[in-house]
CSV table of C-alpha atoms in Angstrom, one decimal:
chain,number,residue,atom,x,y,z
A,1,MET,CA,46.8,29.0,-75.1
A,2,MET,CA,49.7,26.7,-76.2
A,3,ALA,CA,49.5,23.3,-74.3
A,4,SER,CA,53.2,23.5,-73.2
A,5,SER,CA,51.9,26.8,-71.4
A,6,LEU,CA,49.4,24.9,-69.7
A,7,GLU,CA,51.2,21.9,-69.0
A,8,GLN,CA,54.1,23.9,-67.4
A,9,SER,CA,51.4,25.8,-65.1
A,10,THR,CA,49.6,22.8,-63.7
A,11,GLY,CA,52.6,20.3,-63.7
A,12,ARG,CA,51.1,18.1,-66.3
A,13,ILE,CA,52.8,14.4,-66.7
A,14,LEU,CA,49.9,12.4,-68.6
A,15,LEU,CA,46.6,13.4,-69.7
A,16,ASP,CA,44.8,11.1,-72.3
A,17,SER,CA,41.3,11.4,-73.1
A,18,SER,CA,38.9,9.3,-75.3
A,19,ALA,CA,36.7,12.5,-75.6
A,20,PRO,CA,37.2,16.1,-76.2
A,21,LEU,CA,38.2,18.2,-72.7
A,22,THR,CA,37.2,22.0,-73.3
A,23,TYR,CA,39.3,24.6,-71.2
A,24,LEU,CA,37.0,27.1,-70.6
A,25,LYS,CA,39.3,29.2,-68.5
A,26,THR,CA,42.8,28.9,-67.0
A,27,SER,CA,45.1,30.9,-64.8
A,28,ALA,CA,48.0,29.9,-66.9
A,29,SER,CA,48.5,33.8,-68.0
A,30,SER,CA,47.5,35.4,-64.7
A,31,GLY,CA,50.9,35.5,-63.0
A,32,TRP,CA,50.4,33.1,-60.3
A,33,SER,CA,53.3,31.4,-58.6
A,34,GLY,CA,53.1,27.8,-57.4
A,35,ALA,CA,49.4,27.0,-58.2
A,36,ALA,CA,47.2,27.0,-61.4
A,37,LEU,CA,43.5,26.7,-62.0
A,38,THR,CA,41.3,25.4,-65.1
A,39,HIS,CA,37.7,25.6,-65.5
A,40,MET,CA,37.2,22.6,-67.6
A,41,LYS,CA,34.0,21.0,-69.6
A,42,THR,CA,33.5,17.5,-70.8
A,43,SER,CA,31.4,16.3,-73.4
A,44,GLY,CA,29.5,13.3,-74.1
A,45,ARG,CA,30.9,10.1,-72.2
A,46,GLY,CA,34.5,9.4,-72.0
A,47,GLU,CA,37.4,8.1,-70.0
A,48,PHE,CA,40.7,9.5,-69.1
A,49,ALA,CA,44.0,8.6,-67.8
A,50,GLY,CA,45.7,11.6,-65.9
A,51,CYS,CA,49.0,12.2,-63.7
A,52,TRP,CA,50.3,15.8,-62.5
A,53,SER,CA,53.6,16.7,-60.5
A,54,ALA,CA,51.0,19.0,-58.3
A,55,LEU,CA,48.5,18.3,-55.7
A,56,LEU,CA,45.1,18.5,-57.6
A,57,LEU,CA,41.9,19.3,-55.8
A,58,THR,CA,38.8,19.0,-58.3
A,59,TYR,CA,35.2,20.6,-57.7
A,60,SER,CA,32.5,19.3,-59.9
A,61,LEU,CA,30.1,22.3,-60.8
A,62,GLY,CA,27.4,19.9,-61.8
A,63,SER,CA,26.4,16.6,-60.6
A,64,PRO,CA,29.2,14.6,-58.8
A,65,ASN,CA,27.4,11.4,-60.0
A,66,ALA,CA,28.6,11.8,-63.6
A,67,SER,CA,32.1,10.9,-62.7
A,68,TYR,CA,33.7,7.7,-61.7
A,69,ILE,CA,37.3,6.2,-60.9
A,70,ILE,CA,38.2,3.1,-62.4
A,71,ASP,CA,40.4,1.3,-59.8
A,72,ALA,CA,43.4,-1.4,-60.3
A,73,GLN,CA,41.0,-4.2,-61.0
A,74,GLY,CA,39.1,-2.1,-63.6
A,75,ARG,CA,35.9,-1.7,-61.4
A,76,ARG,CA,34.0,1.5,-61.6
A,77,GLN,CA,33.7,3.5,-58.4
A,78,ARG,CA,31.3,6.2,-58.7
A,79,ASN,CA,32.0,9.6,-57.1
A,80,ASN,CA,29.5,10.8,-55.0
A,81,ASN,CA,31.4,13.8,-53.8
A,82,ARG,CA,31.8,17.1,-55.2
A,83,LEU,CA,35.4,17.5,-54.3
A,84,GLY,CA,38.3,15.3,-55.3
A,85,LEU,CA,41.8,15.0,-54.1
A,86,LEU,CA,44.9,13.3,-56.0
A,87,ALA,CA,48.3,13.1,-54.6
A,88,PRO,CA,51.4,14.3,-56.7
A,89,ASN,CA,52.7,11.7,-59.3
A,90,GLU,CA,49.7,9.5,-58.7
A,91,GLU,CA,48.1,8.3,-61.9
A,92,ARG,CA,44.5,8.3,-61.8
A,93,HIS,CA,41.8,6.8,-64.2
A,94,GLY,CA,38.5,7.1,-64.6
A,95,GLY,CA,35.5,8.6,-66.7
A,96,TRP,CA,32.2,10.4,-66.9
A,97,ASP,CA,28.9,9.5,-68.5
A,98,TRP,CA,27.4,12.9,-69.6
A,99,GLU,CA,28.5,16.6,-70.0
A,100,THR,CA,30.1,18.3,-66.9
A,101,GLU,CA,32.1,21.2,-65.5
A,102,THR,CA,34.7,21.0,-63.1
A,103,ILE,CA,37.1,23.5,-61.5
A,104,ASN,CA,40.8,22.2,-60.9
A,105,LEU,CA,43.2,23.6,-58.6
A,106,PHE,CA,46.8,22.4,-59.0
A,107,ILE,CA,49.0,23.2,-55.9
A,108,GLN,CA,52.7,22.8,-56.4
A,109,PRO,CA,54.3,21.1,-53.2
A,110,GLY,CA,57.0,23.9,-53.1
A,111,PHE,CA,54.0,26.3,-52.5
A,112,VAL,CA,52.6,24.0,-49.7
A,113,GLU,CA,55.9,24.2,-48.2
A,114,ARG,CA,56.3,28.1,-48.4
A,115,VAL,CA,52.8,28.7,-46.8
A,116,LEU,CA,53.2,25.9,-43.9
A,117,GLY,CA,56.9,26.1,-43.6
A,118,GLN,CA,57.5,22.2,-43.3
A,119,SER,CA,58.3,19.4,-45.6
A,120,PHE,CA,55.7,17.7,-47.7
A,121,ASP,CA,54.8,14.5,-47.2
A,122,SER,CA,52.6,12.9,-49.9
A,123,SER,CA,52.3,9.3,-48.4
A,124,GLN,CA,49.7,10.7,-45.8
A,125,ILE,CA,48.0,13.3,-48.0
A,126,VAL,CA,45.1,11.6,-49.5
A,127,ASN,CA,43.7,10.2,-46.0
A,128,SER,CA,44.5,13.6,-44.3
A,129,LEU,CA,42.3,15.4,-47.1
A,130,ALA,CA,39.6,12.7,-47.3
A,131,MET,CA,37.7,14.2,-44.6
A,132,GLN,CA,37.6,17.7,-46.2
A,133,ARG,CA,35.6,16.6,-49.4
A,134,ASP,CA,32.3,17.8,-48.1
A,135,ASP,CA,33.8,21.2,-46.7
A,136,ARG,CA,31.4,24.0,-48.1
A,137,PHE,CA,34.8,26.4,-46.7
A,138,ILE,CA,36.9,25.2,-49.8
A,139,GLU,CA,34.0,25.0,-52.0
A,140,ILE,CA,33.2,28.7,-51.6
A,141,LEU,CA,36.9,29.5,-51.7
A,142,LEU,CA,37.2,27.6,-55.0
A,143,GLN,CA,34.3,29.5,-56.6
A,144,ALA,CA,35.9,32.9,-55.3
A,145,LEU,CA,39.2,31.8,-57.3
A,146,LEU,CA,37.1,31.1,-60.5
A,147,THR,CA,35.7,34.3,-60.2
A,148,ASP,CA,39.0,36.1,-60.2
A,149,VAL,CA,40.5,34.2,-63.0
A,150,LEU,CA,37.4,34.8,-65.1
A,151,ALA,CA,37.5,38.4,-64.3
A,152,GLY,CA,41.4,38.6,-65.5
A,153,CYS,CA,42.7,38.7,-62.0
A,154,PRO,CA,42.3,42.7,-62.1
A,155,ASN,CA,44.0,43.1,-58.9
A,156,GLY,CA,46.9,40.8,-60.1
A,157,PRO,CA,48.0,37.4,-58.5
A,158,LEU,CA,48.2,38.3,-54.8
A,159,PRO,CA,44.2,38.1,-53.9
A,160,SER,CA,44.2,34.7,-55.5
A,161,GLU,CA,47.4,33.0,-54.1
A,162,SER,CA,46.3,34.0,-50.7
A,163,VAL,CA,42.9,32.2,-51.3
A,164,VAL,CA,44.9,29.6,-52.3
A,165,ALA,CA,47.1,29.6,-49.2
A,166,ALA,CA,44.0,29.8,-47.2
A,167,ILE,CA,42.8,26.5,-48.8
A,168,VAL,CA,46.3,24.7,-48.3
A,169,GLN,CA,45.8,26.0,-44.4
A,170,ARG,CA,42.3,24.4,-44.5
A,171,LEU,CA,43.6,21.2,-46.0
A,172,GLN,CA,46.2,20.4,-43.5
A,173,GLY,CA,43.7,20.2,-40.7
A,174,ASP,CA,44.5,19.8,-37.4
A,175,PRO,CA,48.2,20.0,-36.8
A,176,ALA,CA,48.0,17.3,-34.3
A,177,HIS,CA,47.7,14.9,-37.2
A,178,ASP,CA,49.1,17.3,-40.2
A,179,ILE,CA,50.2,16.2,-43.4
A,180,LEU,CA,53.6,17.6,-43.3
A,181,THR,CA,56.7,16.4,-41.5
A,182,PRO,CA,58.3,18.8,-38.9
A,183,ARG,CA,61.7,19.8,-39.6
A,184,CYS,CA,62.7,20.8,-36.0
A,185,LYS,CA,61.9,20.5,-32.3
A,186,PRO,CA,58.8,22.4,-31.0
A,187,THR,CA,60.5,25.9,-29.8
A,188,PRO,CA,58.3,28.7,-28.7
A,189,GLN,CA,58.8,30.0,-32.2
A,190,ARG,CA,57.4,26.7,-33.7
A,191,LEU,CA,54.8,26.4,-31.1
A,192,VAL,CA,53.5,29.9,-32.1
A,193,LYS,CA,53.4,28.9,-35.8
A,194,GLN,CA,51.4,25.7,-35.0
A,195,ALA,CA,49.0,28.1,-33.4
A,196,GLN,CA,49.1,30.0,-36.3
A,197,ASP,CA,48.8,27.3,-38.8
A,198,TYR,CA,45.7,25.7,-36.5
A,199,ILE,CA,43.8,29.3,-36.5
A,200,GLU,CA,44.2,29.3,-40.3
A,201,ALA,CA,43.0,25.8,-40.9
A,202,GLN,CA,40.0,26.6,-38.5
A,203,LEU,CA,39.3,30.3,-39.1
A,204,GLY,CA,36.1,29.7,-40.7
A,205,GLU,CA,35.1,28.0,-37.7
A,206,SER,CA,34.3,29.0,-33.9
A,207,LEU,CA,37.6,29.1,-32.3
A,208,HIS,CA,38.1,29.1,-28.5
A,209,LEU,CA,41.5,29.7,-26.7
A,210,ASP,CA,40.9,26.6,-24.7
A,211,GLY,CA,40.6,24.5,-28.1
A,212,ILE,CA,43.8,25.8,-29.5
A,213,ALA,CA,45.7,25.8,-26.0
A,214,LYS,CA,44.9,22.0,-25.5
A,215,THR,CA,45.9,21.2,-29.4
A,216,LEU,CA,49.5,22.3,-28.4
A,217,GLY,CA,49.6,21.0,-24.8
A,218,LEU,CA,49.5,24.3,-23.4
A,219,SER,CA,47.4,26.6,-20.9
A,220,ILE,CA,45.5,29.4,-22.2
A,221,ARG,CA,48.2,31.6,-20.2
A,222,GLN,CA,51.1,29.9,-21.7
A,223,LEU,CA,49.4,30.5,-25.3
A,224,SER,CA,48.9,34.1,-24.6
A,225,ARG,CA,52.3,34.5,-23.4
A,226,LEU,CA,53.6,33.1,-26.3
A,227,PHE,CA,51.5,34.9,-28.7
A,228,ARG,CA,52.7,38.4,-27.0
A,229,SER,CA,56.3,37.6,-27.1
A,230,HIS,CA,56.8,36.2,-30.5
A,231,SER,CA,53.9,37.8,-32.7
A,232,GLY,CA,53.2,41.1,-30.5
A,233,CYS,CA,49.5,40.6,-30.3
A,234,SER,CA,47.0,38.3,-28.2
A,235,PRO,CA,45.6,35.3,-29.9
A,236,TYR,CA,42.4,37.2,-30.1
A,237,ASP,CA,43.8,40.3,-31.9
A,238,TYR,CA,45.5,37.7,-34.3
A,239,ILE,CA,42.6,35.8,-35.2
A,240,LEU,CA,40.5,39.0,-35.8
A,241,ARG,CA,43.2,40.3,-37.8
A,242,ARG,CA,43.4,37.0,-40.1
A,243,ARG,CA,39.7,37.0,-40.5
A,244,LEU,CA,40.0,40.7,-41.4
A,245,ASP,CA,42.8,39.9,-44.2
A,246,ARG,CA,40.8,36.8,-45.5
A,247,ALA,CA,37.5,38.5,-45.8
A,248,CYS,CA,39.3,41.5,-47.8
A,249,GLY,CA,41.0,39.0,-50.1
A,250,LEU,CA,37.8,37.2,-50.8
A,251,ILE,CA,36.3,40.5,-51.4
A,252,ALA,CA,38.6,41.6,-53.5
A,253,ALA,CA,38.9,38.5,-55.3
A,254,GLY,CA,35.2,38.6,-57.0
A,255,LYS,CA,31.3,39.3,-56.2
A,256,LEU,CA,31.1,36.3,-53.6
A,257,PRO,CA,28.0,37.5,-51.4
A,258,LEU,CA,29.3,39.1,-48.2
A,259,ASP,CA,26.8,36.9,-46.2
A,260,ASP,CA,29.1,34.1,-47.5
A,261,VAL,CA,32.3,35.7,-47.1
A,262,ALA,CA,31.0,36.4,-43.2
A,263,ALA,CA,30.4,32.6,-43.0
A,264,THR,CA,33.6,31.4,-44.5
A,265,THR,CA,35.8,33.7,-42.3
A,266,GLY,CA,34.3,32.7,-39.0
A,267,PHE,CA,32.2,36.2,-38.4
A,268,ALA,CA,28.8,36.0,-36.6
A,269,ASN,CA,27.2,37.2,-39.3
A,270,ARG,CA,27.3,39.9,-42.2
A,271,ASN,CA,26.5,42.7,-39.6
A,272,HIS,CA,29.3,41.6,-37.2
A,273,MET,CA,31.9,41.7,-39.8
A,274,THR,CA,30.7,44.7,-40.8
A,275,SER,CA,31.1,46.2,-37.4
A,276,CYS,CA,34.3,44.7,-37.2
A,277,PHE,CA,35.6,46.2,-40.6
A,278,ARG,CA,34.5,49.6,-39.0
A,279,LYS,CA,36.1,49.3,-36.2
A,280,ALA,CA,39.5,48.4,-37.2
A,281,LEU,CA,39.9,49.6,-40.7
A,282,GLY,CA,37.4,52.3,-40.7
A,283,LYS,CA,35.7,51.2,-43.9
A,284,THR,CA,32.6,48.8,-44.8
A,285,PRO,CA,33.3,45.7,-46.3
A,286,ALA,CA,31.6,46.7,-49.7
A,287,GLN,CA,34.1,49.7,-49.8
A,288,PHE,CA,36.4,46.7,-50.6
A,289,ARG,CA,34.9,45.5,-53.9
A,290,PRO,CA,37.3,46.1,-56.7
């Protein structure tokens, strides 16, 4: 692959390394819009300096202790988390002590804004995302993206882009402490959008109407009325539909075990997911395999 193509898809500004970096696979030729993924391998011991115009989310497939960050005073800070986060245009210095592999997801600020309908505020992002570093939900989605890229994205870019959108929703976290700056005052439409953002971010968890309503400062009755007026369905129906949509995307993206799909999309278990699929779609989850 041409270096310029890789740089363009990841938003690379700077990447210097004292030891070889091997790109095992990238999404640069997969037709993704607003995001890119690389599967990278390091060899031996080395240090690097990097900077990208995109939000960078990294996941270590090996031991997280293999890598470290070098702070402004030149001190090494050992990385004990599999997930790493880097804000756009922030230069990072670090290194590794032995061979390791990583999944690196680059998300352009414009993609984040299109997903959430809000302007991007990078000044708050690292602190907000730090809470997600041990998030199994994000780990499963990153592995699903890699599976789809390794398979050549046989169903086109849409399944992977929907998974990236799900990661963005998860990274946003609680809309009451979001990483984005609202462009307008809360209108009924805006409140529904905030509720939908909250649902997307917490879709893999146990969702309750009182919790959603409390987050927005509404009663359950007000929340239900808003949803029916502006989305044409009840909050419960919306949640079920989004869980089914996300499950279909994960199943179509690769060979993620159905038990993991169920756990990631908020179903009680695989049997519960299968029952919902049959009632709503007339098919079993396995029938959505590519």
